[in-house]
């Protein structure tokens, strides 16, 4: 981006300090690009430092050339792409240091930069989103131009507002291609009406900004009899629409694989609970038939979230499905979720090897082909951590299809997913590449694993601008409950935070798959119609697992 006419207003003193002409700074002679970094006028002096000491240090460390413009309120940065990115990062760090110091003096505030293409997602129609963020967090949010927002309030209020704003950006970056939701009347009495039932505290999710959470249930009590009450092999009313949506998404992925955009894909479903977030109070008082519910969902009047996990005993699993296959090399996997200063979701995956593994870690294949969308590999400083762990920074997988199936008459719901995957390393550009390397360096130095405590993340020492809001430890085993189908059981310990509070949960995640899909979608030799033709049988497999869970839970309660 070429610098605009504000450069002509620079003073001779600035020219002397930087030792270059305006033309040079604009890149007209050198051919270099010049970026403008907006800084509030009351922070300019802090970024420049006494007698220009801070800005000179930033120039030296980044290799860039920087000139200030008090009229425009900011700095122009010249240099190659990497130099400009590093200089901007250092300027932002100085701004955050100033905000921190002011906060200690009783005036907590923060500047948050939102990429221009995502400002509308943060503001919302007519500013609705910003008003909601202020209401939920208690912070004040003021647009300051140049993609900057000023946040004021207590430290917790400001941090909460920042999380909500950057969370909206992160969600917009990986927006799902196709989202659909269905209601399955399996196990429901004829003409059964439905109602919204509030979730108990232990069943709620930590969802930024979400106060009320509900599940869709029958409006009248009746006994859940599992398979004895099911409709057997009858075709669900939504099956054809689900197949059509899956077919459309698989065709897009197939074209992407043929053009080498992706290397493979996967198709599977989780078992858990579909949560309806913050419905209107009047809706909570009503009862609904299935068509009315579908209309609400289609019009996006109800916002949905999905909480994976069920309660089930190992004894019941082995009694029903036989002995599992366990991984002999790795004992667990950790998933850490961060939001970058630019509002990008970045995840860290760390595999912990069993203590008696003799083979070099780099020679052991990662189970379930889990390394995808790699950005950076981690190289741990701590000796014990390095001897037991392998880790990568990865970008979250893009979803081409997310289909939630609500079963009001069953113990659990399910979410069907179709995703493209790539095994190649992904390299971001500019600020994002620098920020990723900063996070990778921090995690390589600071992540530690100990036998009694597991993986430890020093949350209070995160690099400036990064937010850490989720960590999960999973121990997985593989069952084959039916020929050609797989059931991965993951015992999970989860920590999550929305800044206002933290939640620690223990649950069991169920991941249902089909071996034929796994084999086909791991390469190029498949056709979308071949995959979707197996969906009806897969739905019957989902029913089988639901019946097992209902029976298992009833027996455990009895």
PDB file of N, CA and C in Angstrom, residues 346-437:
ATOM      1  N   UNK A 346      -5.695 -19.989  16.480  1.00  0.00           N
ATOM      2  CA  UNK A 346      -4.503 -20.810  16.298  1.00  0.00           C
ATOM      3  C   UNK A 346      -4.530 -21.903  17.354  1.00  0.00           C
ATOM      4  N   UNK A 347      -4.264 -23.126  16.931  1.00  0.00           N
ATOM      5  CA  UNK A 347      -4.316 -24.245  17.865  1.00  0.00           C
ATOM      6  C   UNK A 347      -2.964 -24.916  17.982  1.00  0.00           C
ATOM      7  N   UNK A 348      -2.728 -25.447  19.145  1.00  0.00           N
ATOM      8  CA  UNK A 348      -1.491 -26.184  19.407  1.00  0.00           C
ATOM      9  C   UNK A 348      -1.880 -27.610  19.765  1.00  0.00           C
ATOM     10  N   UNK A 349      -1.302 -28.566  19.070  1.00  0.00           N
ATOM     11  CA  UNK A 349      -1.545 -29.971  19.361  1.00  0.00           C
ATOM     12  C   UNK A 349      -0.245 -30.590  19.870  1.00  0.00           C
ATOM     13  N   UNK A 350      -0.331 -31.220  21.029  1.00  0.00           N
ATOM     14  CA  UNK A 350       0.842 -31.848  21.643  1.00  0.00           C
ATOM     15  C   UNK A 350       0.506 -33.297  21.980  1.00  0.00           C
ATOM     16  N   UNK A 351       1.312 -34.228  21.453  1.00  0.00           N
ATOM     17  CA  UNK A 351       1.146 -35.650  21.760  1.00  0.00           C
ATOM     18  C   UNK A 351       2.176 -36.046  22.800  1.00  0.00           C
ATOM     19  N   UNK A 352       1.723 -36.781  23.815  1.00  0.00           N
ATOM     20  CA  UNK A 352       2.604 -37.234  24.891  1.00  0.00           C
ATOM     21  C   UNK A 352       2.815 -38.736  24.745  1.00  0.00           C
ATOM     22  N   UNK A 353       4.065 -39.145  24.603  1.00  0.00           N
ATOM     23  CA  UNK A 353       4.397 -40.558  24.423  1.00  0.00           C
ATOM     24  C   UNK A 353       4.335 -41.303  25.751  1.00  0.00           C
ATOM     25  N   UNK A 354       4.054 -42.597  25.675  1.00  0.00           N
ATOM     26  CA  UNK A 354       4.112 -43.439  26.869  1.00  0.00           C
ATOM     27  C   UNK A 354       5.530 -43.453  27.426  1.00  0.00           C
ATOM     28  N   UNK A 355       5.629 -43.658  28.720  1.00  0.00           N
ATOM     29  CA  UNK A 355       6.925 -43.551  29.387  1.00  0.00           C
ATOM     30  C   UNK A 355       7.922 -44.608  28.913  1.00  0.00           C
ATOM     31  N   UNK A 356       7.418 -45.796  28.521  1.00  0.00           N
ATOM     32  CA  UNK A 356       8.329 -46.889  28.171  1.00  0.00           C
ATOM     33  C   UNK A 356       8.643 -46.960  26.675  1.00  0.00           C
ATOM     34  N   UNK A 357       8.259 -45.931  25.911  1.00  0.00           N
ATOM     35  CA  UNK A 357       8.558 -45.930  24.482  1.00  0.00           C
ATOM     36  C   UNK A 357      10.064 -45.799  24.277  1.00  0.00           C
ATOM     37  N   UNK A 358      10.628 -46.712  23.502  1.00  0.00           N
ATOM     38  CA  UNK A 358      12.067 -46.715  23.273  1.00  0.00           C
ATOM     39  C   UNK A 358      12.456 -46.036  21.956  1.00  0.00           C
ATOM     40  N   UNK A 359      11.518 -46.016  20.993  1.00  0.00           N
ATOM     41  CA  UNK A 359      11.808 -45.452  19.677  1.00  0.00           C
ATOM     42  C   UNK A 359      11.898 -43.929  19.770  1.00  0.00           C
ATOM     43  N   UNK A 360      12.719 -43.324  18.899  1.00  0.00           N
ATOM     44  CA  UNK A 360      12.776 -41.879  18.821  1.00  0.00           C
ATOM     45  C   UNK A 360      11.402 -41.335  18.456  1.00  0.00           C
ATOM     46  N   UNK A 361      11.014 -40.250  19.113  1.00  0.00           N
ATOM     47  CA  UNK A 361       9.664 -39.729  18.904  1.00  0.00           C
ATOM     48  C   UNK A 361       9.378 -39.410  17.443  1.00  0.00           C
ATOM     49  N   UNK A 362      10.360 -38.821  16.740  1.00  0.00           N
ATOM     50  CA  UNK A 362      10.120 -38.424  15.362  1.00  0.00           C
ATOM     51  C   UNK A 362       9.913 -39.611  14.435  1.00  0.00           C
ATOM     52  N   UNK A 363      10.216 -40.815  14.912  1.00  0.00           N
ATOM     53  CA  UNK A 363      10.032 -42.014  14.091  1.00  0.00           C
ATOM     54  C   UNK A 363       8.695 -42.698  14.351  1.00  0.00           C
ATOM     55  N   UNK A 364       7.940 -42.214  15.329  1.00  0.00           N
ATOM     56  CA  UNK A 364       6.652 -42.827  15.661  1.00  0.00           C
ATOM     57  C   UNK A 364       5.546 -42.091  14.919  1.00  0.00           C
ATOM     58  N   UNK A 365       4.734 -42.782  14.139  1.00  0.00           N
ATOM     59  CA  UNK A 365       3.638 -42.084  13.442  1.00  0.00           C
ATOM     60  C   UNK A 365       2.609 -41.563  14.429  1.00  0.00           C
ATOM     61  N   UNK A 366       2.056 -40.390  14.121  1.00  0.00           N
ATOM     62  CA  UNK A 366       1.016 -39.798  14.966  1.00  0.00           C
ATOM     63  C   UNK A 366      -0.285 -40.566  14.753  1.00  0.00           C
ATOM     64  N   UNK A 367      -0.972 -41.004  15.833  1.00  0.00           N
ATOM     65  CA  UNK A 367      -2.197 -41.796  15.672  1.00  0.00           C
ATOM     66  C   UNK A 367      -3.323 -41.016  15.014  1.00  0.00           C
ATOM     67  N   UNK A 368      -4.167 -41.739  14.301  1.00  0.00           N
ATOM     68  CA  UNK A 368      -5.371 -41.197  13.665  1.00  0.00           C
ATOM     69  C   UNK A 368      -5.061 -40.118  12.620  1.00  0.00           C
ATOM     70  N   UNK A 369      -3.797 -40.096  12.129  1.00  0.00           N
ATOM     71  CA  UNK A 369      -3.422 -39.106  11.102  1.00  0.00           C
ATOM     72  C   UNK A 369      -3.816 -37.689  11.508  1.00  0.00           C
ATOM     73  N   UNK A 370      -3.438 -37.280  12.705  1.00  0.00           N
ATOM     74  CA  UNK A 370      -3.955 -36.043  13.291  1.00  0.00           C
ATOM     75  C   UNK A 370      -3.210 -34.771  12.916  1.00  0.00           C
ATOM     76  N   UNK A 371      -2.070 -34.856  12.248  1.00  0.00           N
ATOM     77  CA  UNK A 371      -1.310 -33.636  11.939  1.00  0.00           C
ATOM     78  C   UNK A 371      -1.790 -33.062  10.614  1.00  0.00           C
ATOM     79  N   UNK A 372      -2.540 -31.983  10.673  1.00  0.00           N
ATOM     80  CA  UNK A 372      -3.072 -31.345   9.471  1.00  0.00           C
ATOM     81  C   UNK A 372      -2.973 -29.827   9.634  1.00  0.00           C
ATOM     82  N   UNK A 373      -2.905 -29.114   8.512  1.00  0.00           N
ATOM     83  CA  UNK A 373      -2.905 -27.644   8.512  1.00  0.00           C
ATOM     84  C   UNK A 373      -1.787 -27.080   9.394  1.00  0.00           C
ATOM     85  N   UNK A 374      -0.594 -27.639   9.252  1.00  0.00           N
ATOM     86  CA  UNK A 374       0.532 -27.271  10.105  1.00  0.00           C
ATOM     87  C   UNK A 374       1.061 -25.884   9.734  1.00  0.00           C
ATOM     88  N   UNK A 375       1.311 -25.073  10.765  1.00  0.00           N
ATOM     89  CA  UNK A 375       1.923 -23.760  10.574  1.00  0.00           C
ATOM     90  C   UNK A 375       3.375 -23.781  11.052  1.00  0.00           C
ATOM     91  N   UNK A 376       3.592 -24.274  12.265  1.00  0.00           N
ATOM     92  CA  UNK A 376       4.944 -24.335  12.831  1.00  0.00           C
ATOM     93  C   UNK A 376       5.068 -25.589  13.688  1.00  0.00           C
ATOM     94  N   UNK A 377       6.226 -26.234  13.655  1.00  0.00           N
ATOM     95  CA  UNK A 377       6.514 -27.302  14.604  1.00  0.00           C
ATOM     96  C   UNK A 377       7.186 -26.692  15.829  1.00  0.00           C
ATOM     97  N   UNK A 378       6.885 -27.260  17.003  1.00  0.00           N
ATOM     98  CA  UNK A 378       7.471 -26.772  18.238  1.00  0.00           C
ATOM     99  C   UNK A 378       8.716 -27.582  18.582  1.00  0.00           C
ATOM    100  N   UNK A 379       9.722 -26.917  19.153  1.00  0.00           N
ATOM    101  CA  UNK A 379      10.962 -27.563  19.583  1.00  0.00           C
ATOM    102  C   UNK A 379      11.176 -27.182  21.043  1.00  0.00           C
ATOM    103  N   UNK A 380      10.809 -28.079  21.941  1.00  0.00           N
ATOM    104  CA  UNK A 380      10.738 -27.764  23.364  1.00  0.00           C
ATOM    105  C   UNK A 380      12.125 -27.611  23.978  1.00  0.00           C
ATOM    106  N   UNK A 381      12.270 -26.586  24.818  1.00  0.00           N
ATOM    107  CA  UNK A 381      13.524 -26.348  25.538  1.00  0.00           C
ATOM    108  C   UNK A 381      13.678 -27.299  26.717  1.00  0.00           C
ATOM    109  N   UNK A 382      12.581 -27.537  27.435  1.00  0.00           N
ATOM    110  CA  UNK A 382      12.641 -28.370  28.630  1.00  0.00           C
ATOM    111  C   UNK A 382      12.983 -29.818  28.262  1.00  0.00           C
ATOM    112  N   UNK A 383      13.935 -30.402  28.959  1.00  0.00           N
ATOM    113  CA  UNK A 383      14.462 -31.721  28.571  1.00  0.00           C
ATOM    114  C   UNK A 383      13.422 -32.827  28.694  1.00  0.00           C
ATOM    115  N   UNK A 384      12.696 -32.885  29.815  1.00  0.00           N
ATOM    116  CA  UNK A 384      11.678 -33.924  29.981  1.00  0.00           C
ATOM    117  C   UNK A 384      10.571 -33.762  28.950  1.00  0.00           C
ATOM    118  N   UNK A 385      10.138 -32.520  28.740  1.00  0.00           N
ATOM    119  CA  UNK A 385       9.086 -32.263  27.749  1.00  0.00           C
ATOM    120  C   UNK A 385       9.540 -32.702  26.369  1.00  0.00           C
ATOM    121  N   UNK A 386      10.761 -32.387  26.017  1.00  0.00           N
ATOM    122  CA  UNK A 386      11.306 -32.766  24.703  1.00  0.00           C
ATOM    123  C   UNK A 386      11.394 -34.287  24.540  1.00  0.00           C
ATOM    124  N   UNK A 387      11.646 -35.005  25.637  1.00  0.00           N
ATOM    125  CA  UNK A 387      11.796 -36.460  25.554  1.00  0.00           C
ATOM    126  C   UNK A 387      10.469 -37.192  25.463  1.00  0.00           C
ATOM    127  N   UNK A 388       9.366 -36.506  25.854  1.00  0.00           N
ATOM    128  CA  UNK A 388       8.059 -37.171  25.883  1.00  0.00           C
ATOM    129  C   UNK A 388       7.031 -36.587  24.920  1.00  0.00           C
ATOM    130  N   UNK A 389       7.285 -35.386  24.397  1.00  0.00           N
ATOM    131  CA  UNK A 389       6.222 -34.679  23.670  1.00  0.00           C
ATOM    132  C   UNK A 389       6.646 -34.268  22.267  1.00  0.00           C
ATOM    133  N   UNK A 390       5.659 -34.271  21.363  1.00  0.00           N
ATOM    134  CA  UNK A 390       5.797 -33.659  20.044  1.00  0.00           C
ATOM    135  C   UNK A 390       4.643 -32.677  19.873  1.00  0.00           C
ATOM    136  N   UNK A 391       4.951 -31.521  19.282  1.00  0.00           N
ATOM    137  CA  UNK A 391       3.903 -30.507  19.187  1.00  0.00           C
ATOM    138  C   UNK A 391       3.966 -29.692  17.915  1.00  0.00           C
ATOM    139  N   UNK A 392       2.812 -29.203  17.496  1.00  0.00           N
ATOM    140  CA  UNK A 392       2.708 -28.361  16.303  1.00  0.00           C
ATOM    141  C   UNK A 392       1.686 -27.250  16.540  1.00  0.00           C
ATOM    142  N   UNK A 393       1.899 -26.120  15.898  1.00  0.00           N
ATOM    143  CA  UNK A 393       0.851 -25.113  15.758  1.00  0.00           C
ATOM    144  C   UNK A 393       0.117 -25.406  14.467  1.00  0.00           C
ATOM    145  N   UNK A 394      -1.206 -25.407  14.525  1.00  0.00           N
ATOM    146  CA  UNK A 394      -2.006 -25.692  13.338  1.00  0.00           C
ATOM    147  C   UNK A 394      -3.138 -24.678  13.243  1.00  0.00           C
ATOM    148  N   UNK A 395      -3.621 -24.465  12.034  1.00  0.00           N
ATOM    149  CA  UNK A 395      -4.821 -23.659  11.846  1.00  0.00           C
ATOM    150  C   UNK A 395      -6.040 -24.570  11.938  1.00  0.00           C
ATOM    151  N   UNK A 396      -7.150 -24.081  12.464  1.00  0.00           N
ATOM    152  CA  UNK A 396      -8.344 -24.922  12.555  1.00  0.00           C
ATOM    153  C   UNK A 396      -8.834 -25.326  11.178  1.00  0.00           C
ATOM    154  N   UNK A 397      -9.396 -26.518  11.090  1.00  0.00           N
ATOM    155  CA  UNK A 397      -9.889 -27.021   9.810  1.00  0.00           C
ATOM    156  C   UNK A 397     -11.119 -26.241   9.367  1.00  0.00           C
ATOM    157  N   UNK A 398     -11.157 -25.912   8.101  1.00  0.00           N
ATOM    158  CA  UNK A 398     -12.341 -25.274   7.541  1.00  0.00           C
ATOM    159  C   UNK A 398     -13.448 -26.310   7.428  1.00  0.00           C
ATOM    160  N   UNK A 399     -14.665 -25.915   7.771  1.00  0.00           N
ATOM    161  CA  UNK A 399     -15.798 -26.835   7.695  1.00  0.00           C
ATOM    162  C   UNK A 399     -16.581 -26.555   6.413  1.00  0.00           C
ATOM    163  N   UNK A 400     -16.782 -27.566   5.605  1.00  0.00           N
ATOM    164  CA  UNK A 400     -17.619 -27.402   4.427  1.00  0.00           C
ATOM    165  C   UNK A 400     -19.070 -27.751   4.728  1.00  0.00           C
ATOM    166  N   UNK A 401     -19.282 -28.658   5.672  1.00  0.00           N
ATOM    167  CA  UNK A 401     -20.656 -28.978   6.094  1.00  0.00           C
ATOM    168  C   UNK A 401     -20.678 -29.186   7.598  1.00  0.00           C
ATOM    169  N   UNK A 402     -21.629 -28.537   8.246  1.00  0.00           N
ATOM    170  CA  UNK A 402     -21.909 -28.766   9.661  1.00  0.00           C
ATOM    171  C   UNK A 402     -23.404 -29.005   9.777  1.00  0.00           C
ATOM    172  N   UNK A 403     -23.775 -30.238  10.053  1.00  0.00           N
ATOM    173  CA  UNK A 403     -25.191 -30.612  10.117  1.00  0.00           C
ATOM    174  C   UNK A 403     -25.509 -31.089  11.525  1.00  0.00           C
ATOM    175  N   UNK A 404     -26.271 -30.297  12.262  1.00  0.00           N
ATOM    176  CA  UNK A 404     -26.713 -30.697  13.597  1.00  0.00           C
ATOM    177  C   UNK A 404     -28.040 -31.442  13.479  1.00  0.00           C
ATOM    178  N   UNK A 405     -28.113 -32.604  14.124  1.00  0.00           N
ATOM    179  CA  UNK A 405     -29.355 -33.385  14.150  1.00  0.00           C
ATOM    180  C   UNK A 405     -29.810 -33.462  15.600  1.00  0.00           C
ATOM    181  N   UNK A 406     -30.942 -32.815  15.880  1.00  0.00           N
ATOM    182  CA  UNK A 406     -31.486 -32.783  17.235  1.00  0.00           C
ATOM    183  C   UNK A 406     -32.444 -33.957  17.407  1.00  0.00           C
ATOM    184  N   UNK A 407     -32.245 -34.708  18.489  1.00  0.00           N
ATOM    185  CA  UNK A 407     -33.106 -35.844  18.817  1.00  0.00           C
ATOM    186  C   UNK A 407     -33.795 -35.552  20.146  1.00  0.00           C
ATOM    187  N   UNK A 408     -34.931 -34.847  20.139  1.00  0.00           N
ATOM    188  CA  UNK A 408     -35.577 -34.504  21.416  1.00  0.00           C
ATOM    189  C   UNK A 408     -36.013 -35.729  22.213  1.00  0.00           C
ATOM    190  N   UNK A 409     -36.218 -36.860  21.548  1.00  0.00           N
ATOM    191  CA  UNK A 409     -36.686 -38.060  22.236  1.00  0.00           C
ATOM    192  C   UNK A 409     -35.571 -38.997  22.651  1.00  0.00           C
ATOM    193  N   UNK A 410     -34.315 -38.579  22.511  1.00  0.00           N
ATOM    194  CA  UNK A 410     -33.178 -39.430  22.865  1.00  0.00           C
ATOM    195  C   UNK A 410     -32.280 -38.722  23.874  1.00  0.00           C
ATOM    196  N   UNK A 411     -31.342 -39.475  24.408  1.00  0.00           N
ATOM    197  CA  UNK A 411     -30.419 -38.915  25.396  1.00  0.00           C
ATOM    198  C   UNK A 411     -29.463 -37.904  24.772  1.00  0.00           C
ATOM    199  N   UNK A 412     -29.097 -38.112  23.508  1.00  0.00           N
ATOM    200  CA  UNK A 412     -28.053 -37.294  22.895  1.00  0.00           C
ATOM    201  C   UNK A 412     -28.439 -36.872  21.483  1.00  0.00           C
ATOM    202  N   UNK A 413     -27.779 -35.815  21.007  1.00  0.00           N
ATOM    203  CA  UNK A 413     -27.897 -35.347  19.632  1.00  0.00           C
ATOM    204  C   UNK A 413     -26.599 -35.690  18.903  1.00  0.00           C
ATOM    205  N   UNK A 414     -26.462 -35.240  17.651  1.00  0.00           N
ATOM    206  CA  UNK A 414     -25.201 -35.474  16.949  1.00  0.00           C
ATOM    207  C   UNK A 414     -24.918 -34.333  15.973  1.00  0.00           C
ATOM    208  N   UNK A 415     -23.655 -34.184  15.614  1.00  0.00           N
ATOM    209  CA  UNK A 415     -23.205 -33.189  14.640  1.00  0.00           C
ATOM    210  C   UNK A 415     -22.370 -33.893  13.581  1.00  0.00           C
ATOM    211  N   UNK A 416     -22.835 -33.846  12.342  1.00  0.00           N
ATOM    212  CA  UNK A 416     -22.120 -34.446  11.208  1.00  0.00           C
ATOM    213  C   UNK A 416     -21.236 -33.391  10.572  1.00  0.00           C
ATOM    214  N   UNK A 417     -19.981 -33.758  10.284  1.00  0.00           N
ATOM    215  CA  UNK A 417     -19.011 -32.811   9.748  1.00  0.00           C
ATOM    216  C   UNK A 417     -18.376 -33.351   8.471  1.00  0.00           C
ATOM    217  N   UNK A 418     -18.138 -32.451   7.507  1.00  0.00           N
ATOM    218  CA  UNK A 418     -17.319 -32.757   6.337  1.00  0.00           C
ATOM    219  C   UNK A 418     -16.285 -31.645   6.227  1.00  0.00           C
ATOM    220  N   UNK A 419     -14.992 -32.043   6.170  1.00  0.00           N
ATOM    221  CA  UNK A 419     -13.915 -31.047   6.143  1.00  0.00           C
ATOM    222  C   UNK A 419     -12.877 -31.429   5.091  1.00  0.00           C
ATOM    223  N   UNK A 420     -12.337 -30.443   4.385  1.00  0.00           N
ATOM    224  CA  UNK A 420     -11.141 -30.700   3.581  1.00  0.00           C
ATOM    225  C   UNK A 420      -9.920 -30.647   4.482  1.00  0.00           C
ATOM    226  N   UNK A 421      -8.878 -31.353   4.111  1.00  0.00           N
ATOM    227  CA  UNK A 421      -7.655 -31.355   4.924  1.00  0.00           C
ATOM    228  C   UNK A 421      -6.448 -31.276   4.002  1.00  0.00           C
ATOM    229  N   UNK A 422      -5.389 -30.694   4.536  1.00  0.00           N
ATOM    230  CA  UNK A 422      -4.139 -30.661   3.788  1.00  0.00           C
ATOM    231  C   UNK A 422      -3.012 -31.072   4.711  1.00  0.00           C
ATOM    232  N   UNK A 423      -2.033 -31.785   4.169  1.00  0.00           N
ATOM    233  CA  UNK A 423      -0.880 -32.207   4.964  1.00  0.00           C
ATOM    234  C   UNK A 423       0.304 -31.264   4.771  1.00  0.00           C
ATOM    235  N   UNK A 424       0.165 -30.274   3.888  1.00  0.00           N
ATOM    236  CA  UNK A 424       1.284 -29.366   3.625  1.00  0.00           C
ATOM    237  C   UNK A 424       1.337 -28.291   4.694  1.00  0.00           C
ATOM    238  N   UNK A 425       2.521 -27.723   4.919  1.00  0.00           N
ATOM    239  CA  UNK A 425       2.654 -26.626   5.867  1.00  0.00           C
ATOM    240  C   UNK A 425       2.058 -25.352   5.277  1.00  0.00           C
ATOM    241  N   UNK A 426       1.376 -24.608   6.114  1.00  0.00           N
ATOM    242  CA  UNK A 426       0.742 -23.368   5.674  1.00  0.00           C
ATOM    243  C   UNK A 426       1.559 -22.186   6.178  1.00  0.00           C
ATOM    244  N   UNK A 427       1.816 -21.232   5.320  1.00  0.00           N
ATOM    245  CA  UNK A 427       2.592 -20.060   5.709  1.00  0.00           C
ATOM    246  C   UNK A 427       1.731 -18.817   5.528  1.00  0.00           C
ATOM    247  N   UNK A 428       1.533 -18.086   6.608  1.00  0.00           N
ATOM    248  CA  UNK A 428       0.806 -16.826   6.528  1.00  0.00           C
ATOM    249  C   UNK A 428       1.754 -15.730   6.067  1.00  0.00           C
ATOM    250  N   UNK A 429       1.224 -14.564   5.878  1.00  0.00           N
ATOM    251  CA  UNK A 429       2.062 -13.458   5.422  1.00  0.00           C
ATOM    252  C   UNK A 429       1.998 -12.318   6.415  1.00  0.00           C
ATOM    253  N   UNK A 430       3.012 -11.453   6.371  1.00  0.00           N
ATOM    254  CA  UNK A 430       3.006 -10.220   7.143  1.00  0.00           C
ATOM    255  C   UNK A 430       2.858 -10.442   8.633  1.00  0.00           C
ATOM    256  N   UNK A 431       1.940  -9.668   9.245  1.00  0.00           N
ATOM    257  CA  UNK A 431       1.746  -9.709  10.687  1.00  0.00           C
ATOM    258  C   UNK A 431       1.450 -11.119  11.184  1.00  0.00           C
ATOM    259  N   UNK A 432       0.614 -11.850  10.470  1.00  0.00           N
ATOM    260  CA  UNK A 432       0.185 -13.158  10.944  1.00  0.00           C
ATOM    261  C   UNK A 432       1.353 -14.137  11.017  1.00  0.00           C
ATOM    262  N   UNK A 433       2.247 -14.082  10.047  1.00  0.00           N
ATOM    263  CA  UNK A 433       3.402 -14.967  10.068  1.00  0.00           C
ATOM    264  C   UNK A 433       4.299 -14.639  11.259  1.00  0.00           C
ATOM    265  N   UNK A 434       4.531 -13.362  11.495  1.00  0.00           N
ATOM    266  CA  UNK A 434       5.359 -12.950  12.628  1.00  0.00           C
ATOM    267  C   UNK A 434       4.713 -13.383  13.941  1.00  0.00           C
ATOM    268  N   UNK A 435       3.411 -13.155  14.073  1.00  0.00           N
ATOM    269  CA  UNK A 435       2.719 -13.510  15.302  1.00  0.00           C
ATOM    270  C   UNK A 435       2.747 -15.013  15.552  1.00  0.00           C
ATOM    271  N   UNK A 436       2.598 -15.800  14.493  1.00  0.00           N
ATOM    272  CA  UNK A 436       2.659 -17.254  14.643  1.00  0.00           C
ATOM    273  C   UNK A 436       4.021 -17.694  15.149  1.00  0.00           C
ATOM    274  N   UNK A 437       5.064 -17.091  14.607  1.00  0.00           N
ATOM    275  CA  UNK A 437       6.422 -17.442  15.048  1.00  0.00           C
ATOM    276  C   UNK A 437       6.649 -17.015  16.498  1.00  0.00           C
TER     277      UNK A 437
END
